[in-house]
Short mmCIF file of C-alpha atoms in Angstrom, two decimals:
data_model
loop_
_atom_site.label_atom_id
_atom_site.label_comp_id
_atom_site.label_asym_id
_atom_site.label_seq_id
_atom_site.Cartn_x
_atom_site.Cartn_y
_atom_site.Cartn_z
CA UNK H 554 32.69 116.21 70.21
CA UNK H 555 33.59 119.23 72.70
CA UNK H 556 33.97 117.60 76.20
CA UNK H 557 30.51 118.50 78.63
CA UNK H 558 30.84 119.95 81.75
CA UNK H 559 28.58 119.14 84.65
CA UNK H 560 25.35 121.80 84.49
CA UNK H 561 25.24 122.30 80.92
CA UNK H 562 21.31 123.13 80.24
CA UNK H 563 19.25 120.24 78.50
CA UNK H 564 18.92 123.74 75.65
CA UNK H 565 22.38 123.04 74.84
CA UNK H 566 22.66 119.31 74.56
CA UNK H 567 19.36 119.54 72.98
CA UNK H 568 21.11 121.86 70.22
CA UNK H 569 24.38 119.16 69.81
CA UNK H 570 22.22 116.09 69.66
CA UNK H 571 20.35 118.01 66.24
CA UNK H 572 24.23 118.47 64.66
CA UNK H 573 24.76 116.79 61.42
CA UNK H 574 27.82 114.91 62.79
CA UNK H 575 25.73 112.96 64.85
CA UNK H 576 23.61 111.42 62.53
CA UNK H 577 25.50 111.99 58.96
CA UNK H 578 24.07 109.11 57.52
CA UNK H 579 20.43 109.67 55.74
CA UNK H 580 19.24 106.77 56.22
CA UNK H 581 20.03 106.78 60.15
CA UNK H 582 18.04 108.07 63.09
CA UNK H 583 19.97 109.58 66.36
CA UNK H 584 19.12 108.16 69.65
CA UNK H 585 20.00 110.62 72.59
CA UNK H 586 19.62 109.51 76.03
CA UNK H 587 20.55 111.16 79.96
CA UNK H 588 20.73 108.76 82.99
CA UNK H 589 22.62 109.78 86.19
CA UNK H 590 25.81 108.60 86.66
CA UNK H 591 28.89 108.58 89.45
CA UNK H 592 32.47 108.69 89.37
CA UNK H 593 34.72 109.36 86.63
CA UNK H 594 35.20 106.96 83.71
CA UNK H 595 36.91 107.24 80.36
CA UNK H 596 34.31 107.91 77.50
CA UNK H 597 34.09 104.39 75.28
CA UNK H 598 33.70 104.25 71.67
CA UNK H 599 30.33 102.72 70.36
CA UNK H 600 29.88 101.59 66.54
CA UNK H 601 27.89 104.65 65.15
CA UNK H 602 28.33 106.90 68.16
CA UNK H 603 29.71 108.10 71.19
CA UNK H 604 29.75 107.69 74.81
CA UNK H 605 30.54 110.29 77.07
CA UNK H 606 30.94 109.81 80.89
CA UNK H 607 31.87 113.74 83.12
CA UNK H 608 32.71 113.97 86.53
CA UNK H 609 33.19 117.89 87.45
CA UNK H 610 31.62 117.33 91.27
CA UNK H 611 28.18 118.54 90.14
CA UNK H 612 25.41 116.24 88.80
CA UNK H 613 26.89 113.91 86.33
CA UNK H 614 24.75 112.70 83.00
CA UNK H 615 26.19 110.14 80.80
CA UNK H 616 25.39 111.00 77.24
CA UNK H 617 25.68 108.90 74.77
CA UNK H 618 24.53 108.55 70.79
CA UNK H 619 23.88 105.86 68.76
CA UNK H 620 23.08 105.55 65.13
CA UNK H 621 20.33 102.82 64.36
CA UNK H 622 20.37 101.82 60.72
CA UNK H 623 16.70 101.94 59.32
CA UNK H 624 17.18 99.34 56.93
CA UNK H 625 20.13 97.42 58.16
CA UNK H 626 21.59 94.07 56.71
CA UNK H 627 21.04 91.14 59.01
CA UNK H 628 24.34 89.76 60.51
CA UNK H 629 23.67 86.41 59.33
CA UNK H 630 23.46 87.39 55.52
CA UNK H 631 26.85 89.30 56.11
CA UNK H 632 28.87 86.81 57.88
CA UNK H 633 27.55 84.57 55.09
CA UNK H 634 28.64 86.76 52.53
CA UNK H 635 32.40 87.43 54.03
CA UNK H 636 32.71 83.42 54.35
CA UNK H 637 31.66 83.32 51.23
CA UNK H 638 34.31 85.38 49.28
CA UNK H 639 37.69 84.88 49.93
CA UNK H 640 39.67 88.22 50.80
CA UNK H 641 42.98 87.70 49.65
CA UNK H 642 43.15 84.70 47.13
CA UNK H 643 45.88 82.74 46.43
CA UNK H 644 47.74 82.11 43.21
CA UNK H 645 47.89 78.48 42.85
CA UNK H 646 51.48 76.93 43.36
CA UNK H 647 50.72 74.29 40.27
CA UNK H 648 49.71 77.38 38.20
CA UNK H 649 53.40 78.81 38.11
CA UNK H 650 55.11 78.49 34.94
CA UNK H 651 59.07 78.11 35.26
CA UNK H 652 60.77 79.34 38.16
CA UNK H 653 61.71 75.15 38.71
CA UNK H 654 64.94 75.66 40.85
CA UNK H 655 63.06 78.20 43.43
CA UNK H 656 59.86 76.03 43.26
CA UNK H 657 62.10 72.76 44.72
CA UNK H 658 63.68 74.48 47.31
CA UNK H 659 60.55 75.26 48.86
CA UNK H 660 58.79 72.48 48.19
CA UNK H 661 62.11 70.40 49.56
CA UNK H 662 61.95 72.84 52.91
CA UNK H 663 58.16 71.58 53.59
CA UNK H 664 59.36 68.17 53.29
CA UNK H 665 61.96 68.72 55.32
CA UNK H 666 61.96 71.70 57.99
CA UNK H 667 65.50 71.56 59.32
CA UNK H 668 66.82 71.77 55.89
CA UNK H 669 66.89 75.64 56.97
CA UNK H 670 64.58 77.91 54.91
CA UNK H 671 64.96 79.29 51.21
CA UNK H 672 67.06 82.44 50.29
CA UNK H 673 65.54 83.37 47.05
CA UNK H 674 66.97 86.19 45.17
CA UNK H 675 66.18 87.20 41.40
CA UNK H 676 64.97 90.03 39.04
CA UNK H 677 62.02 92.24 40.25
CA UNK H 678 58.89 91.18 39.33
CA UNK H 679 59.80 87.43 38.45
CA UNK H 680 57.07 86.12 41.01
CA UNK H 681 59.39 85.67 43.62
CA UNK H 682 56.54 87.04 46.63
CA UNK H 683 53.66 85.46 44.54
CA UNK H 684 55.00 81.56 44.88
CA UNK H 685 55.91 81.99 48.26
CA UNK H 686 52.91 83.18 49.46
CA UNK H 687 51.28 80.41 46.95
CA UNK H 688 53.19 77.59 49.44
CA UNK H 689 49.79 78.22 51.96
CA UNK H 690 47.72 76.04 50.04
CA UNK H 691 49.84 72.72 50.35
CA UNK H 692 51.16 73.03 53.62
CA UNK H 693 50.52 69.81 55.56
CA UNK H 694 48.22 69.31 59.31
CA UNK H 695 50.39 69.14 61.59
CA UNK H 696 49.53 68.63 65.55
CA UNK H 697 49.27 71.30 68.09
CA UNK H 698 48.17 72.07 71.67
CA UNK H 699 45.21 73.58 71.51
CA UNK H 700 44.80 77.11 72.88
CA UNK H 701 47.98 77.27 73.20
CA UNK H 702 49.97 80.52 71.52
CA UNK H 703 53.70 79.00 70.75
CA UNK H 704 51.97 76.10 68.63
CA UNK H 705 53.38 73.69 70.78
CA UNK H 706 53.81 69.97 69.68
CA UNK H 707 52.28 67.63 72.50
CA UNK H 708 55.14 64.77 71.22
CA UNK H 709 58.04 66.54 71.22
CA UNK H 710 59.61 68.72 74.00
CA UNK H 711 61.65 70.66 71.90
CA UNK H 712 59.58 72.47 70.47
CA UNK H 713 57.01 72.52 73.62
CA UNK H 714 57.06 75.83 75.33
CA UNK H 715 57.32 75.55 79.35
CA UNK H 716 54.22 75.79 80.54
CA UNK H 717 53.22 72.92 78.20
CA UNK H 718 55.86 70.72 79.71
CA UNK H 719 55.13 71.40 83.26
CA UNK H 720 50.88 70.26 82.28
CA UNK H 721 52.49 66.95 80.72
CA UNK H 722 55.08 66.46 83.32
CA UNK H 723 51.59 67.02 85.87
CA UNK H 724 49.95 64.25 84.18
CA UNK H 725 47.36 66.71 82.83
CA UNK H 726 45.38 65.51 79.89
CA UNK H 727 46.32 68.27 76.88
CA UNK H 728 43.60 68.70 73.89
CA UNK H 729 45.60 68.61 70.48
CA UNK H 730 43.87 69.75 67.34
CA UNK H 731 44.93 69.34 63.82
CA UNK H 732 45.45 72.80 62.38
CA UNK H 733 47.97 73.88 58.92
CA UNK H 734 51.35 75.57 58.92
CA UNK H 735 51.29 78.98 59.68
CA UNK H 736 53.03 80.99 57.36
CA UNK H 737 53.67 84.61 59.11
CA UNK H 738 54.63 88.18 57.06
CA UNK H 739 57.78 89.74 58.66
CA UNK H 740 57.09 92.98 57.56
CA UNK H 741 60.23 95.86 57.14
CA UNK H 742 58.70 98.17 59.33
CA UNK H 743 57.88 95.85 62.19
CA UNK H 744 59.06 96.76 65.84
CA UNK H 745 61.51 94.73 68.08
CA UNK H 746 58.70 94.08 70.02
CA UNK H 747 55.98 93.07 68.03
CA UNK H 748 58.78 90.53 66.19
CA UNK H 749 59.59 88.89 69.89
CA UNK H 750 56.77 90.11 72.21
CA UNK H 751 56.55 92.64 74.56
CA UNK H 752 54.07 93.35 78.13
CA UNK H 753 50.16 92.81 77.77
CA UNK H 754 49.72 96.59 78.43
CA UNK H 755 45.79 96.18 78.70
CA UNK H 756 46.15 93.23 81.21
CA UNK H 757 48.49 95.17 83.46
CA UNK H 758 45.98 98.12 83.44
CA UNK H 759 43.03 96.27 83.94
CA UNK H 760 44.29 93.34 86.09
CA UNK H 761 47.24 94.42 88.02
CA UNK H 762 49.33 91.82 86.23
CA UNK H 763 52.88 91.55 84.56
CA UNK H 764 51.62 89.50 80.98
CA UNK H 765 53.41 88.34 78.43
CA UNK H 766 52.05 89.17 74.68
CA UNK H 767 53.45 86.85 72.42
CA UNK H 768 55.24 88.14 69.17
CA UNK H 769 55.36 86.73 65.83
CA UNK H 770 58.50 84.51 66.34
CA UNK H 771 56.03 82.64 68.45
CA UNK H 772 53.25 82.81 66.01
CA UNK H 773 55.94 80.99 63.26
CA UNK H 774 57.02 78.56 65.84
CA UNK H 775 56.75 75.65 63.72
CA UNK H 776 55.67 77.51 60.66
CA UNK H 777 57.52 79.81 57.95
CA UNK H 778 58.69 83.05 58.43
CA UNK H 779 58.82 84.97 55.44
CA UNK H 780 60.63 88.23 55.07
CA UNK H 781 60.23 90.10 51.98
CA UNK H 782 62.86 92.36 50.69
CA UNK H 783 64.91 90.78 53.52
CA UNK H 784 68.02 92.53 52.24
CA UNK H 785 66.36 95.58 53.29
CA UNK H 786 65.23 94.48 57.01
CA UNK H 787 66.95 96.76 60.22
CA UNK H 788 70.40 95.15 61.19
CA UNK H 789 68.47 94.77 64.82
CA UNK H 790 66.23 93.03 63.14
CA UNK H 791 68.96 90.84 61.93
CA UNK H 792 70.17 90.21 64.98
CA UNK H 793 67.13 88.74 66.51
CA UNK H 794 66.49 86.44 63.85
CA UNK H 795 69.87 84.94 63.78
CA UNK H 796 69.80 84.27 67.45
CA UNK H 797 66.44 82.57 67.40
CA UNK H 798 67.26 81.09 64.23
CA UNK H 799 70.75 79.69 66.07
CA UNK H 800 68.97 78.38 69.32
CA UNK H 801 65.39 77.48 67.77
CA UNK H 802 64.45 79.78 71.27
CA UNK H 803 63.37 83.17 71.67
CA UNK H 804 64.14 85.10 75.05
CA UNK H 805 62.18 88.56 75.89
CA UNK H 806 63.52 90.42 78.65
CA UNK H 807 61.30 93.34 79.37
CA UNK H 808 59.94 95.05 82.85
CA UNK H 809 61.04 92.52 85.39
CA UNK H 810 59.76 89.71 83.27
CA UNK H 811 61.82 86.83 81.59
CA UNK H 812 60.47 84.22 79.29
CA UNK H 813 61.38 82.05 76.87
CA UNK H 814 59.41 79.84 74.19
CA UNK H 815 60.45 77.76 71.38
CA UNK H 816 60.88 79.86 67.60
CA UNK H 817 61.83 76.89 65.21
CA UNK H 818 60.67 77.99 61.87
CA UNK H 819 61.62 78.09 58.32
CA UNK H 820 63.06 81.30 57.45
CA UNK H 821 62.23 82.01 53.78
CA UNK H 822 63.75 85.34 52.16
CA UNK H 823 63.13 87.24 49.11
CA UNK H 824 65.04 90.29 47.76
CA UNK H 825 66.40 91.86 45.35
CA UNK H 826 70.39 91.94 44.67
CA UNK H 827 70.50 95.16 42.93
CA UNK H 828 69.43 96.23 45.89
CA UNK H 829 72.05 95.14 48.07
CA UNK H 830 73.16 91.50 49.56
CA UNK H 831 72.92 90.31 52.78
CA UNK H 832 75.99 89.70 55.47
CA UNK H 833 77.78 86.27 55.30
CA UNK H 834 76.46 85.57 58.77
CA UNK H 835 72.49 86.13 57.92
CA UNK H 836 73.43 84.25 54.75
CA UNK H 837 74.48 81.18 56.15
CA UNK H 838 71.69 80.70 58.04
CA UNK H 839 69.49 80.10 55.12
CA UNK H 840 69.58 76.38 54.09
CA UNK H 841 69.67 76.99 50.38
CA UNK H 842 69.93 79.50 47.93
CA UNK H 843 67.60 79.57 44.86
CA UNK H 844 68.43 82.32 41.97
CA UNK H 845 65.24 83.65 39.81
CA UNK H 846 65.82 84.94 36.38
CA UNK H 847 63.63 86.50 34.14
CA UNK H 848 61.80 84.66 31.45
CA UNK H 849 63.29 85.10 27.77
CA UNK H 850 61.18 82.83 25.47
CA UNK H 851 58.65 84.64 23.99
CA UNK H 852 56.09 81.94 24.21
CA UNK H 853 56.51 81.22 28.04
CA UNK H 854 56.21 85.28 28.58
CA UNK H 855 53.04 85.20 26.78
CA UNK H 856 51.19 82.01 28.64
CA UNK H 857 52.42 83.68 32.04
CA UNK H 858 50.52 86.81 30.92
CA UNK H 859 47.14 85.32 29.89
CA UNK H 860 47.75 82.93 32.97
CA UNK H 861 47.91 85.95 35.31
CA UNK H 862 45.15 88.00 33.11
CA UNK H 863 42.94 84.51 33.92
CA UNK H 864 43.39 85.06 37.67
CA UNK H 865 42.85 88.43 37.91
CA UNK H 866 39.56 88.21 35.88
CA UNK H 867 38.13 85.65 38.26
CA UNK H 868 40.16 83.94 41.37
CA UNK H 869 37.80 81.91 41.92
CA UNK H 870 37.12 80.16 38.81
CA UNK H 871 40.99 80.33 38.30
CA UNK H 872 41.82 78.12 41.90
CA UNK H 873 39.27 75.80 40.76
CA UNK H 874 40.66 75.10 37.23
CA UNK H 875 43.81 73.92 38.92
CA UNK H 876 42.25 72.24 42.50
CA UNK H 877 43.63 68.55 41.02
CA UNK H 878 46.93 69.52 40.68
CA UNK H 879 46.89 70.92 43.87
CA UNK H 880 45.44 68.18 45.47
CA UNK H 881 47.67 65.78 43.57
CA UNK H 882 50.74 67.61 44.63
CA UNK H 883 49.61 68.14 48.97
CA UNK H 884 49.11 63.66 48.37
CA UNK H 885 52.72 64.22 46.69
CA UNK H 886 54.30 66.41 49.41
CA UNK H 887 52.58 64.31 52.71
CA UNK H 888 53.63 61.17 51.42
CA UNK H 889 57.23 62.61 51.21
CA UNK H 890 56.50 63.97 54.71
CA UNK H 891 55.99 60.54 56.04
CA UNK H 892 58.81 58.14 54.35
CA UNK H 893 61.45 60.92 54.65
CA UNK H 894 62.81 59.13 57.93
CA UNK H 895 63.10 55.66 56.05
CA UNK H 896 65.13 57.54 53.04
CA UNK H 897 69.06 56.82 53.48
CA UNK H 898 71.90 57.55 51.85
CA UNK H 899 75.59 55.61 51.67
CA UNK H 900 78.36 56.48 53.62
CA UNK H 901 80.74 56.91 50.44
CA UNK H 902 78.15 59.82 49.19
CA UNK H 903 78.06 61.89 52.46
CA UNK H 904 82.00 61.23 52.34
CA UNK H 905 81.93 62.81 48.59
CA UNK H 906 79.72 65.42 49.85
CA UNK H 907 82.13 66.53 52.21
CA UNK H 908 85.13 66.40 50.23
CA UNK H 909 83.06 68.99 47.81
CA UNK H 910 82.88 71.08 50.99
CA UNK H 911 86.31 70.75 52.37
CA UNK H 912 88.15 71.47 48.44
CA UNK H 913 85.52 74.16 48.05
CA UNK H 914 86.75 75.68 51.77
CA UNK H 915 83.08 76.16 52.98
CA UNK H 916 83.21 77.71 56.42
CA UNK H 917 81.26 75.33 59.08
CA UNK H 918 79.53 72.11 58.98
CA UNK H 919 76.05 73.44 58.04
CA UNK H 920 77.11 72.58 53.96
CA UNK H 921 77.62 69.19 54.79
CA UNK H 922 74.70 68.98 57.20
CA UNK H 923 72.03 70.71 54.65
CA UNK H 924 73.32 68.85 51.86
CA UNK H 925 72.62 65.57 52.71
CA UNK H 926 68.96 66.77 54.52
CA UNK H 927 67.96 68.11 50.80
CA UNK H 928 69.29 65.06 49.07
CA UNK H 929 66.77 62.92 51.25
CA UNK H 930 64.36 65.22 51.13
CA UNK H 931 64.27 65.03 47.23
CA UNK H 932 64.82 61.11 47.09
CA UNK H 933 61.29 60.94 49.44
CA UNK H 934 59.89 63.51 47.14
CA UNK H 935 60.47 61.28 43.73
CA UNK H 936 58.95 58.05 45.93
CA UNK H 937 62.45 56.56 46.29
CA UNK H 938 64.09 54.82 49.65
CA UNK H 939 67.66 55.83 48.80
CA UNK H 940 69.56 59.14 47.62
CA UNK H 941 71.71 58.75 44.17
CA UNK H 942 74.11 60.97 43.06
CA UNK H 943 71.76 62.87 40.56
CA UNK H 944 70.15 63.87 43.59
CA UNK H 945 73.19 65.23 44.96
CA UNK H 946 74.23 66.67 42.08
CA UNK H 947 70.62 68.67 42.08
CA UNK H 948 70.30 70.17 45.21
CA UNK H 949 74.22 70.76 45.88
CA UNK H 950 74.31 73.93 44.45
CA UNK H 951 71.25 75.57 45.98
CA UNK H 952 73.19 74.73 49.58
CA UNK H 953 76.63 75.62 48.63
CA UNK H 954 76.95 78.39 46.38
CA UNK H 955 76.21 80.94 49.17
CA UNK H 956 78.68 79.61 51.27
CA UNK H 957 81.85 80.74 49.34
CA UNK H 958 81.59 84.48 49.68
CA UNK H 959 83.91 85.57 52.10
CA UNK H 960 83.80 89.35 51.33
CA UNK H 961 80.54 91.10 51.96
CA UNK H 962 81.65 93.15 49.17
CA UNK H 963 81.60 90.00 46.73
CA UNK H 964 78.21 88.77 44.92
CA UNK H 965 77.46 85.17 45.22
CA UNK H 966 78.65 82.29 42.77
CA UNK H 967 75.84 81.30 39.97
CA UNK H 968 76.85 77.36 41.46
CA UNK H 969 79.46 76.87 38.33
CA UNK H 970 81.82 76.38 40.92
CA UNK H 971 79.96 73.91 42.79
CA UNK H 972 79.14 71.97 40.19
CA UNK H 973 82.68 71.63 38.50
CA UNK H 974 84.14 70.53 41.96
CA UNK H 975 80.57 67.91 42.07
CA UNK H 976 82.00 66.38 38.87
CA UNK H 977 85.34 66.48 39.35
CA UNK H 978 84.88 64.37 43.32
CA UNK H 979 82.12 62.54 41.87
CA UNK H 980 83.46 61.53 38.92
#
């Protein structure tokens, strides 16, 4: 709409109030009001029209047009409706056929969140996105502050944000809630500062105040970080994520304001290798490495066809058909959850583990260290109190094999390595 000046003739904004583009919709009638008004204000945006306040020191009208539906839905039917249907439904983890090595490392890094996160890499269009994102459905409770945006845990400081500390070390009585993991899309296109946070523009503005807007490092805090295509992500990018992956903190530094909050997450990748591989030093940071493949047997191609067709066709139906296997593995994964602390393992196997590490000349500790966390991890999953060497010999691949390439330039071991150096200390 053309901006109005003070003194235009009630002729005139008779004439725009009768234009089509205020009332386009048939089966909606216009509303045009004038009231004095004072000052100058920006115009706001109404749903179905707009408001217009002018200030050109003669008298001042505020205009504004609203579209009334005749025959409007009431907003209890729709709200009904949208809870109702779900908008983006999940393929069901239990529904995935094959894929077993990439399927354990995640379910291993739920058990287990300092194992490190996942780096899965494989053929496009092997469902590498789909059973990620299919993780949301058995991801445990756990405890959180409530209100608070850095999901802080009211037991344990380090992964309580500061203000949080200062209300317990206050004596101030915190409300926690029970609420599920958050899983959070890193997408490639995002912006420095919507990954670590930036300056509440609007509050500044409006308030007068320097605010911080939290990014979505502190949305993950405590959650999973997924970043498809990560092979593809902005070396800046990168670089953030390996320093709040390092330090399990993220630090903004922006307009005269400094703040930190806890970002422990697990970082789970996906990518392509045709399409490039990462840098050693992003690489390492994952805890384990899972390779996808494409399907070859005929028979498994065609029951993960009609399986998909099935979903497609109805989501709904499709979720149900598989809600006790889903429930029967979240019982699976929160019993894990709770006797992983009581799983051990002997001192002669973390001895073996290392000597594996030290004849295989992994750089660093974090081998060693993930190793033995996804040995446990997979002992608690199978219901058992202590780790065996079959477990060792599982897992021990998926955190080593990504650790030998020293040359960017090289492409990573399939694990045949690994596991000929397994046998050959184990032995």
């Amino acid at each position: 709409m053309a901006t109005l000046l003070g003194g235009t003739s009630s002729s005139t904004l008779a004439i725009l109030a009768s234009k089509p583009f205020l009332s386009s919709h048939p089966s909606k009638s216009s509303i045009f009001s004038l009231s004095p008004s004072s000052g100058l204000s920006v115009g706001k945006k109404f749903y179905g029209g707009i408001g217009l306040r002018v200030n050109k020191g003669r008298p001042q009208f505020h205009v504004s047009i609203s579209n009334v539906a005749t025959e409007a839905t009431p907003a209890q039917e729709r709200a009904k409706k949208l809870a109702a249907s779900e908008s983006r439904p999940v393929y069901p983890f239990s529904a995935i056929v094959g894929q077993d090595e990439m399927k354990l490392c995640l379910l291993l890094n739920v058990i287990d969140p300092k194992i490190g996160g996942v780096m899965i890499m494989g053929d496009r269009g092997t469902g590498k996105s789909t059973t990620v994102r299919s993780l949301v459905d058995l991801l445990p409770e756990i405890k959180v502050v409530a209100g608070d945006p850095f999901n802080s845990d009211p037991d344990d400081p380090e992964v309580m944000s500061v203000e949080i500390r200062e209300k317990i070390t206050t004596g101030e009585d915190l409300p926690v809630v029970l609420t599920k993991i958050n899983m959070v899309d890193l997408p490639l296109g995002a912006t420095e500062d919507r990954v670590c946070g930036t300056i509440d523009i609007e509050k500044a503005l409006t308030e007068g105040v320097k605010a911080f807007e939290p990014g979505l490092l502190a949305k993950a805090n405590r959650g999973i970080l997924y970043v498809d295509e990560v092979n593809l992500l902005d070396d800046h990018l990168v670089d953030v994520l390996l320093d709040s992956a390092a330090s399990g903190w993220n630090t903004v530094e922006r307009e005269g304001i400094s703040i930190s909050h806890p970002a422990r997450f697990i970082l789970i990748g996906s990518g392509n290798p045709e399409e490039g591989e990462l840098r050693p030093q992003l690489l390492d940071r994952f805890g384990m490495h899972a390779q996808v493949g494409t399907v070859r047997d005929a028979e498994l191609r065609v029951k993960i066809v009609e399986e998909r067709a099935r979903f497609d066709k109805n989501p709904k139906e499709f979720r149900e058909s598989y809600k006790a296997e889903q429930e029967k593995l979240q019982n699976q994964i929160a019993s894990a959850r709770n006797s992983l602390s009581s799983v051990t393992i002997d001192h002669d196997l973390r001895v073996k583990i290392s000597k594996v590490c030290a004849e295989l000349n992994v750089d660093g500790l974090r081998g060693d260290i993930v190793t033995n966390r996804a040995a446990r991890a997979l002992a608690s999953l199978k219901g058992r109190n202590e780790v065996t060497s079959e477990d060792i010999a599982t897992v021990i691949p998926n955190c080593l094999r990504h650790r030998l390439r020293k040359d960017p330039l090289e492409s990573i071991d399939s694990g045949l390595l690994v596991i000929e150096k397994f046998y050959e200390v184990f032995s």
